[in-house]
JSON list of C-alpha atoms in Angstrom, two decimals:
[
{"chain": "A", "resi": 77, "resn": "UNK", "atom": "CA", "xyz": [46.31, 140.52, 224.75]},
{"chain": "A", "resi": 78, "resn": "UNK", "atom": "CA", "xyz": [46.02, 137.02, 223.50]},
{"chain": "A", "resi": 79, "resn": "UNK", "atom": "CA", "xyz": [48.09, 135.30, 220.82]},
{"chain": "A", "resi": 80, "resn": "UNK", "atom": "CA", "xyz": [46.57, 135.27, 217.37]},
{"chain": "A", "resi": 81, "resn": "UNK", "atom": "CA", "xyz": [46.64, 132.08, 215.32]},
{"chain": "A", "resi": 82, "resn": "UNK", "atom": "CA", "xyz": [46.00, 132.53, 211.63]},
{"chain": "A", "resi": 83, "resn": "UNK", "atom": "CA", "xyz": [46.42, 130.67, 208.41]},
{"chain": "A", "resi": 84, "resn": "UNK", "atom": "CA", "xyz": [49.66, 132.19, 206.97]},
{"chain": "A", "resi": 85, "resn": "UNK", "atom": "CA", "xyz": [50.14, 132.63, 203.26]},
{"chain": "A", "resi": 86, "resn": "UNK", "atom": "CA", "xyz": [53.80, 133.01, 202.33]},
{"chain": "A", "resi": 87, "resn": "UNK", "atom": "CA", "xyz": [53.56, 136.84, 202.26]},
{"chain": "A", "resi": 88, "resn": "UNK", "atom": "CA", "xyz": [52.51, 137.01, 205.87]},
{"chain": "A", "resi": 89, "resn": "UNK", "atom": "CA", "xyz": [54.81, 134.51, 207.50]},
{"chain": "A", "resi": 90, "resn": "UNK", "atom": "CA", "xyz": [56.55, 136.05, 210.52]},
{"chain": "A", "resi": 91, "resn": "UNK", "atom": "CA", "xyz": [59.79, 134.18, 209.96]},
{"chain": "A", "resi": 92, "resn": "UNK", "atom": "CA", "xyz": [60.09, 135.29, 206.32]},
{"chain": "A", "resi": 93, "resn": "UNK", "atom": "CA", "xyz": [59.19, 138.95, 206.69]},
{"chain": "A", "resi": 94, "resn": "UNK", "atom": "CA", "xyz": [60.78, 139.65, 210.12]},
{"chain": "A", "resi": 95, "resn": "UNK", "atom": "CA", "xyz": [57.66, 141.06, 211.73]},
{"chain": "A", "resi": 96, "resn": "UNK", "atom": "CA", "xyz": [57.73, 142.48, 215.18]},
{"chain": "A", "resi": 97, "resn": "UNK", "atom": "CA", "xyz": [55.64, 139.87, 216.95]},
{"chain": "A", "resi": 98, "resn": "UNK", "atom": "CA", "xyz": [53.08, 140.38, 218.38]},
{"chain": "A", "resi": 99, "resn": "UNK", "atom": "CA", "xyz": [52.58, 144.12, 217.82]},
{"chain": "A", "resi": 100, "resn": "UNK", "atom": "CA", "xyz": [52.53, 144.15, 214.01]},
{"chain": "A", "resi": 101, "resn": "UNK", "atom": "CA", "xyz": [50.33, 141.04, 213.96]},
{"chain": "A", "resi": 102, "resn": "UNK", "atom": "CA", "xyz": [47.92, 142.58, 216.43]},
{"chain": "A", "resi": 103, "resn": "UNK", "atom": "CA", "xyz": [47.87, 145.82, 214.40]},
{"chain": "A", "resi": 104, "resn": "UNK", "atom": "CA", "xyz": [47.19, 143.91, 211.21]},
{"chain": "A", "resi": 105, "resn": "UNK", "atom": "CA", "xyz": [44.39, 141.97, 212.93]},
{"chain": "A", "resi": 106, "resn": "UNK", "atom": "CA", "xyz": [42.73, 145.24, 214.00]},
{"chain": "A", "resi": 107, "resn": "UNK", "atom": "CA", "xyz": [43.44, 146.91, 210.67]},
{"chain": "A", "resi": 108, "resn": "UNK", "atom": "CA", "xyz": [41.58, 144.01, 208.99]},
{"chain": "A", "resi": 109, "resn": "UNK", "atom": "CA", "xyz": [38.63, 144.65, 211.27]},
{"chain": "A", "resi": 110, "resn": "UNK", "atom": "CA", "xyz": [38.50, 148.23, 209.90]},
{"chain": "A", "resi": 111, "resn": "UNK", "atom": "CA", "xyz": [39.91, 149.92, 212.98]},
{"chain": "A", "resi": 112, "resn": "UNK", "atom": "CA", "xyz": [41.35, 153.41, 212.62]},
{"chain": "A", "resi": 113, "resn": "UNK", "atom": "CA", "xyz": [44.89, 154.14, 213.81]},
{"chain": "A", "resi": 114, "resn": "UNK", "atom": "CA", "xyz": [43.59, 156.11, 216.77]},
{"chain": "A", "resi": 115, "resn": "UNK", "atom": "CA", "xyz": [41.39, 153.19, 217.83]},
{"chain": "A", "resi": 116, "resn": "UNK", "atom": "CA", "xyz": [44.26, 150.71, 217.38]},
{"chain": "A", "resi": 117, "resn": "UNK", "atom": "CA", "xyz": [46.55, 152.93, 219.51]},
{"chain": "A", "resi": 118, "resn": "UNK", "atom": "CA", "xyz": [43.97, 153.07, 222.28]},
{"chain": "A", "resi": 119, "resn": "UNK", "atom": "CA", "xyz": [43.24, 149.40, 222.28]},
{"chain": "A", "resi": 120, "resn": "UNK", "atom": "CA", "xyz": [46.91, 148.36, 222.25]},
{"chain": "A", "resi": 121, "resn": "UNK", "atom": "CA", "xyz": [48.07, 151.14, 224.58]},
{"chain": "A", "resi": 122, "resn": "UNK", "atom": "CA", "xyz": [50.44, 152.55, 221.95]},
{"chain": "A", "resi": 123, "resn": "UNK", "atom": "CA", "xyz": [50.98, 156.11, 220.72]},
{"chain": "A", "resi": 124, "resn": "UNK", "atom": "CA", "xyz": [49.27, 157.03, 217.46]},
{"chain": "A", "resi": 125, "resn": "UNK", "atom": "CA", "xyz": [52.76, 157.72, 215.98]},
{"chain": "A", "resi": 126, "resn": "UNK", "atom": "CA", "xyz": [53.85, 154.23, 216.80]},
{"chain": "A", "resi": 127, "resn": "UNK", "atom": "CA", "xyz": [50.76, 152.73, 215.19]},
{"chain": "A", "resi": 128, "resn": "UNK", "atom": "CA", "xyz": [51.27, 154.95, 212.11]},
{"chain": "A", "resi": 129, "resn": "UNK", "atom": "CA", "xyz": [54.88, 153.82, 211.82]},
{"chain": "A", "resi": 130, "resn": "UNK", "atom": "CA", "xyz": [53.91, 150.18, 212.27]},
{"chain": "A", "resi": 131, "resn": "UNK", "atom": "CA", "xyz": [51.14, 150.43, 209.67]},
{"chain": "A", "resi": 132, "resn": "UNK", "atom": "CA", "xyz": [53.69, 151.90, 207.23]},
{"chain": "A", "resi": 133, "resn": "UNK", "atom": "CA", "xyz": [56.05, 149.03, 207.97]},
{"chain": "A", "resi": 134, "resn": "UNK", "atom": "CA", "xyz": [53.20, 146.52, 207.44]},
{"chain": "A", "resi": 135, "resn": "UNK", "atom": "CA", "xyz": [52.44, 148.09, 204.03]},
{"chain": "A", "resi": 136, "resn": "UNK", "atom": "CA", "xyz": [56.08, 147.77, 203.05]},
{"chain": "A", "resi": 137, "resn": "UNK", "atom": "CA", "xyz": [56.29, 144.18, 204.18]},
{"chain": "A", "resi": 138, "resn": "UNK", "atom": "CA", "xyz": [53.10, 143.22, 202.35]},
{"chain": "A", "resi": 139, "resn": "UNK", "atom": "CA", "xyz": [54.15, 145.15, 199.21]},
{"chain": "A", "resi": 140, "resn": "UNK", "atom": "CA", "xyz": [51.03, 147.34, 199.18]},
{"chain": "A", "resi": 141, "resn": "UNK", "atom": "CA", "xyz": [50.46, 151.04, 198.95]},
{"chain": "A", "resi": 142, "resn": "UNK", "atom": "CA", "xyz": [47.12, 151.49, 200.61]},
{"chain": "A", "resi": 143, "resn": "UNK", "atom": "CA", "xyz": [45.15, 150.52, 203.68]},
{"chain": "A", "resi": 144, "resn": "UNK", "atom": "CA", "xyz": [42.52, 148.91, 201.46]},
{"chain": "A", "resi": 145, "resn": "UNK", "atom": "CA", "xyz": [45.09, 146.64, 199.81]},
{"chain": "A", "resi": 146, "resn": "UNK", "atom": "CA", "xyz": [46.47, 145.64, 203.19]},
{"chain": "A", "resi": 147, "resn": "UNK", "atom": "CA", "xyz": [42.98, 144.90, 204.49]},
{"chain": "A", "resi": 148, "resn": "UNK", "atom": "CA", "xyz": [42.18, 142.66, 201.47]},
{"chain": "A", "resi": 149, "resn": "UNK", "atom": "CA", "xyz": [45.40, 140.63, 201.94]},
{"chain": "A", "resi": 150, "resn": "UNK", "atom": "CA", "xyz": [44.89, 140.40, 205.67]},
{"chain": "A", "resi": 151, "resn": "UNK", "atom": "CA", "xyz": [41.30, 139.24, 205.39]},
{"chain": "A", "resi": 152, "resn": "UNK", "atom": "CA", "xyz": [42.22, 136.67, 202.74]},
{"chain": "A", "resi": 153, "resn": "UNK", "atom": "CA", "xyz": [44.80, 135.33, 205.26]},
{"chain": "A", "resi": 154, "resn": "UNK", "atom": "CA", "xyz": [42.14, 135.05, 207.98]},
{"chain": "A", "resi": 155, "resn": "UNK", "atom": "CA", "xyz": [42.92, 138.23, 209.90]},
{"chain": "A", "resi": 156, "resn": "UNK", "atom": "CA", "xyz": [40.16, 140.40, 211.33]},
{"chain": "A", "resi": 157, "resn": "UNK", "atom": "CA", "xyz": [37.86, 137.51, 212.16]},
{"chain": "A", "resi": 158, "resn": "UNK", "atom": "CA", "xyz": [36.59, 136.98, 215.63]}
]
């Protein structure tokens, strides 16, 4: 797994939101690509429950209630590309 470099709007800055780096960043990247939790779990070698918990934490940290809202914010920040 390589490191991801993204433009960071204030809502997504690791230092400010206390993200678990790199797992939450990797999950957000895959989420922005439209990956399902099961696919994310398989790709990152995590359990589906871990991914589900991390996705919920990401929603809380972004202040969103849905996967769609999280994807929009993530894509606007440059996640999910490449």
